[in-house]
XYZ file of C-alpha atoms in Angstrom:
314
model
C -15.670 -60.095 13.698
C -17.819 -57.067 13.661
C -19.560 -58.078 16.712
C -16.118 -58.611 18.462
C -14.999 -55.136 17.365
C -18.187 -53.553 18.643
C -17.789 -55.306 21.875
C -14.153 -53.818 22.156
C -15.613 -50.213 21.639
C -16.765 -49.835 25.040
C -17.681 -46.369 26.568
C -14.514 -46.477 28.526
C -12.346 -47.217 25.502
C -13.987 -44.483 23.381
C -13.476 -42.013 26.163
C -9.682 -42.863 26.444
C -9.424 -42.552 22.659
C -10.987 -39.065 22.615
C -8.695 -38.319 25.618
C -5.719 -39.268 23.583
C -6.613 -37.250 20.561
C -7.259 -34.202 22.644
C -3.788 -34.728 24.211
C -1.976 -35.040 20.781
C -3.896 -32.017 19.405
C -2.910 -30.130 22.362
C 0.718 -31.115 22.036
C 0.662 -30.097 18.280
C -0.848 -26.839 19.170
C 1.633 -26.047 21.755
C 4.409 -26.924 19.560
C 2.931 -24.612 16.877
C 2.667 -21.790 19.301
C 6.210 -22.283 20.545
C 7.540 -21.937 17.081
C 5.393 -18.650 16.323
C 5.900 -17.140 19.802
C 9.141 -15.391 18.887
C 7.289 -13.687 15.814
C 4.307 -12.849 17.869
C 6.571 -11.169 20.655
C 8.279 -9.220 18.060
C 5.152 -7.998 16.428
C 3.740 -7.096 19.643
C 6.854 -5.288 20.922
C 7.674 -3.225 17.730
C 4.179 -2.772 16.232
C 1.269 -3.195 18.501
C 2.755 -1.508 21.660
C 3.831 1.616 19.672
C 0.403 1.792 18.168
C -1.349 1.705 21.534
C 1.274 4.057 22.952
C 0.569 6.472 20.035
C -3.217 6.261 20.743
C -2.561 7.079 24.340
C -0.355 9.912 23.562
C -2.895 11.552 21.349
C -4.895 12.206 24.416
C -2.159 14.070 26.253
C -0.543 17.435 26.138
C 2.880 16.205 25.454
C 5.051 18.820 23.729
C 8.838 19.117 23.907
C 9.243 16.801 26.900
C 6.457 18.235 28.785
C 2.785 17.444 29.455
C 3.093 13.558 29.061
C 1.119 13.245 32.344
C -1.492 15.796 31.442
C -4.821 14.601 29.983
C -6.040 16.674 27.120
C -9.335 14.705 26.150
C -10.104 15.240 22.546
C -8.539 18.578 22.140
C -5.829 17.383 19.820
C -8.554 15.903 17.565
C -10.571 19.110 17.664
C -7.613 20.947 16.800
C -7.333 19.129 13.522
C -10.563 20.804 12.403
C -9.314 24.395 13.382
C -5.931 24.236 11.895
C -5.873 25.032 8.127
C -2.801 23.053 7.452
C -4.515 19.861 8.339
C -7.300 20.334 5.827
C -4.805 21.371 3.130
C -2.620 18.072 3.869
C -5.825 16.143 3.845
C -6.831 17.359 0.354
C -3.218 16.962 -0.978
C -3.253 13.323 0.475
C -6.654 12.581 -1.376
C -4.929 13.749 -4.613
C -1.731 11.864 -3.959
C -3.708 8.532 -3.074
C -5.765 8.867 -6.251
C -2.808 9.367 -8.455
C -0.866 6.635 -6.625
C -3.562 4.229 -7.420
C -4.729 5.154 -10.800
C -1.623 5.856 -12.654
C 0.420 2.822 -11.517
C -2.487 0.499 -12.293
C -3.216 2.044 -15.727
C 0.511 1.822 -16.773
C 1.102 -1.548 -15.219
C -2.017 -2.945 -16.836
C -0.950 -1.648 -20.362
C 2.572 -3.299 -19.811
C 1.081 -6.479 -18.608
C -1.092 -6.775 -21.700
C 1.803 -6.028 -23.824
C 4.227 -8.237 -22.321
C 2.150 -11.310 -21.574
C 2.654 -13.085 -24.994
C 6.033 -11.787 -26.179
C 9.404 -13.386 -26.006
C 12.057 -12.513 -23.384
C 9.080 -11.677 -20.915
C 11.247 -12.461 -17.870
C 13.812 -9.885 -18.961
C 11.323 -7.191 -19.370
C 9.857 -8.065 -15.991
C 13.091 -7.791 -14.211
C 13.923 -4.469 -15.957
C 10.569 -2.969 -14.867
C 10.850 -4.379 -11.499
C 14.344 -3.193 -10.777
C 13.366 0.317 -9.503
C 11.075 -1.472 -6.851
C 14.276 -2.793 -5.042
C 15.779 0.630 -4.511
C 15.293 2.607 -1.285
C 12.712 5.442 -1.686
C 15.229 7.816 -0.374
C 17.488 6.816 -3.174
C 14.796 7.051 -5.739
C 13.841 10.513 -4.398
C 17.491 11.728 -4.569
C 17.817 10.526 -8.249
C 14.591 12.223 -9.371
C 15.317 15.266 -7.379
C 18.300 15.918 -9.704
C 16.111 14.756 -12.816
C 13.696 17.549 -11.894
C 16.291 20.213 -10.878
C 16.421 23.462 -12.877
C 19.605 22.307 -14.497
C 18.725 18.718 -14.426
C 17.954 16.063 -17.218
C 14.398 17.064 -17.781
C 14.987 20.537 -18.390
C 18.150 19.854 -20.382
C 16.007 17.629 -22.722
C 13.222 20.147 -23.012
C 15.995 22.848 -23.962
C 17.497 20.521 -26.518
C 13.959 19.954 -28.116
C 12.818 23.551 -27.992
C 16.193 24.997 -28.806
C 15.887 27.584 -26.083
C 17.031 27.582 -22.417
C 14.609 26.025 -20.059
C 14.986 25.887 -16.314
C 11.736 25.407 -14.759
C 11.654 24.308 -11.140
C 9.343 21.245 -11.189
C 9.670 20.714 -7.430
C 9.350 24.369 -6.459
C 5.999 25.092 -8.039
C 2.941 24.115 -5.985
C 1.122 23.268 -9.401
C 3.655 20.801 -10.542
C 5.206 19.101 -7.439
C 2.487 16.702 -6.632
C 2.383 15.430 -10.258
C 6.203 15.240 -10.446
C 6.270 13.067 -7.289
C 3.407 10.866 -8.609
C 5.425 10.299 -11.782
C 8.253 9.111 -9.640
C 6.120 6.928 -7.613
C 4.692 5.289 -10.718
C 8.401 4.680 -11.952
C 9.173 2.853 -8.793
C 5.883 0.922 -8.443
C 4.707 0.013 -11.833
C 6.973 -2.954 -11.909
C 5.285 -4.933 -9.020
C 1.874 -3.728 -10.413
C 2.786 -5.352 -13.682
C 3.905 -8.495 -12.233
C 0.893 -8.907 -10.073
C -1.425 -8.323 -13.055
C 0.601 -10.644 -15.326
C -0.024 -13.469 -12.782
C -3.726 -12.430 -12.681
C -3.791 -12.653 -16.585
C -1.972 -15.970 -16.522
C -4.769 -17.446 -14.151
C -7.493 -16.536 -16.717
C -8.574 -19.775 -18.501
C -8.049 -19.820 -22.181
C -11.110 -21.583 -23.332
C -13.575 -18.655 -22.932
C -11.130 -16.485 -24.833
C -10.683 -18.889 -27.589
C -14.515 -19.421 -27.846
C -15.074 -15.708 -28.040
C -12.343 -15.504 -30.754
C -14.210 -18.032 -32.741
C -17.541 -16.244 -32.336
C -15.682 -13.211 -33.831
C -15.233 -11.127 -30.782
C -12.845 -8.312 -31.105
C -9.778 -7.918 -28.667
C -11.687 -4.974 -26.887
C -14.775 -7.115 -26.534
C -12.743 -9.914 -25.094
C -11.056 -7.831 -22.581
C -14.164 -6.001 -21.581
C -16.459 -9.057 -21.130
C -13.992 -11.894 -20.247
C -10.551 -10.627 -19.193
C -11.399 -7.667 -16.957
C -14.248 -9.429 -14.910
C -11.769 -12.274 -14.223
C -8.864 -9.990 -13.632
C -10.866 -7.603 -11.284
C -9.937 -9.533 -7.982
C -6.264 -9.110 -8.875
C -6.917 -5.282 -9.677
C -8.587 -4.734 -6.319
C -5.540 -6.414 -4.541
C -3.318 -4.057 -6.420
C -5.537 -1.246 -5.537
C -5.337 -2.102 -1.781
C -1.454 -2.152 -1.794
C -1.281 1.145 -3.613
C -3.769 2.746 -1.440
C -1.835 1.898 1.590
C 1.371 3.049 0.090
C -0.279 6.186 -1.259
C -1.440 7.119 2.365
C 1.755 6.205 4.168
C 4.438 7.325 1.600
C 6.747 9.690 3.439
C 10.285 9.317 2.509
C 9.855 9.927 -1.153
C 7.940 13.083 -0.642
C 10.287 14.371 1.996
C 13.480 13.913 -0.043
C 11.917 15.340 -3.323
C 10.289 18.260 -1.531
C 13.221 19.114 0.653
C 13.466 22.675 -0.982
C 9.668 23.111 -1.415
C 8.506 25.835 1.013
C 5.057 24.352 1.599
C 6.077 20.749 2.008
C 4.683 20.310 5.504
C 1.079 20.065 3.741
C 2.146 17.692 0.854
C 0.395 14.769 2.702
C -0.823 13.744 6.220
C 2.421 11.458 6.571
C 4.706 14.493 5.977
C 2.317 16.699 8.046
C 2.423 14.257 10.870
C 6.185 14.188 10.847
C 6.729 17.948 10.584
C 4.522 18.579 13.658
C 5.970 15.737 15.743
C 9.660 16.269 15.074
C 10.114 19.847 13.704
C 7.460 21.550 15.942
C 7.896 19.052 18.959
C 4.106 18.959 19.125
C 4.201 15.094 19.690
C 0.673 14.653 21.003
C -0.885 16.600 18.199
C 1.286 14.610 15.659
C 0.097 11.412 17.342
C -3.535 12.537 16.686
C -2.685 13.114 13.090
C -1.188 9.574 12.945
C -4.288 7.954 14.624
C -6.512 9.793 11.942
C -4.099 8.612 9.099
C -4.086 5.063 10.554
C -7.806 4.977 10.665
C -8.213 6.144 7.086
C -5.883 3.510 5.832
C -7.588 0.629 7.756
C -11.152 1.789 6.776
C -10.445 2.216 3.035
C -8.378 -0.938 2.941
C -11.093 -2.906 4.695
C -13.807 -1.693 2.390
C -11.746 -2.562 -0.616
C -10.965 -6.042 0.964
C -14.674 -6.694 1.231
C -15.353 -5.755 -2.165
C -12.507 -7.862 -3.393
C -13.854 -10.827 -1.457
C -17.382 -10.456 -2.841
C -16.028 -10.147 -6.355
C -13.821 -13.307 -5.988
C -16.857 -15.249 -4.549
C -19.080 -14.168 -7.505
C -16.377 -15.307 -9.940
C -16.301 -18.677 -8.369
């Protein structure tokens, strides 16, 4: 039988078999591409083409419907370093991104550690996640009235202090960024907590139980076992919050609607202001390119770190 089988496997038969395999593989690949073609077309039409057009636009003199056909070179990018508003917006963006990363992560991690072993965990998860489903404009409008001079916050302070208190939280440059960060934390802490709970659930129990038997404290267990194993999830959350921090616009725009210096609250707000309020679309496109490059660079670096940490854990 083996000799007969070997005799049947002639070069022509093997060649035909390989040809048939390639034909089947091509048919499967073609079918797969046919299924994903609409999605690829939509992404190209509504994402890639606008990005390419925006980059091209940043090298023109387009302003208020004129100058689209005039090449400006790198003038719009050089202008970024000459305009003080850009450096101010860049500094505020750095503060905003740090706050949008650190505080949701700290609060979300604390809640995840508190909720992971208690009854009715799903109920609490739903309650904390609920603000995430609200539109940022709605969240901004709600918290705008919370921070209003006659709003809930000042009324609570007045009741506690026993004296009238009408501080303008969203009108003072010293408090507006912190006030908006608190709102951002309120909206995003739910998804941060859920992701961290998933990371905690994936940690094996054997090392933790062995450490408890050896007399390790809860802090030692967290520091030497839980935190290193949770770090890949923490980095994923950080990447998401970094991207959100850089690109958040609607929340800032709604809450700072009455703030005189709102144009420099962040690069996203500054880009919108220059493009649609001043009509400097080419310059606004240059701001958008710089903002996009910053998001991609920071996210890529964090993704590399996350991949290396995950590889070391394995």
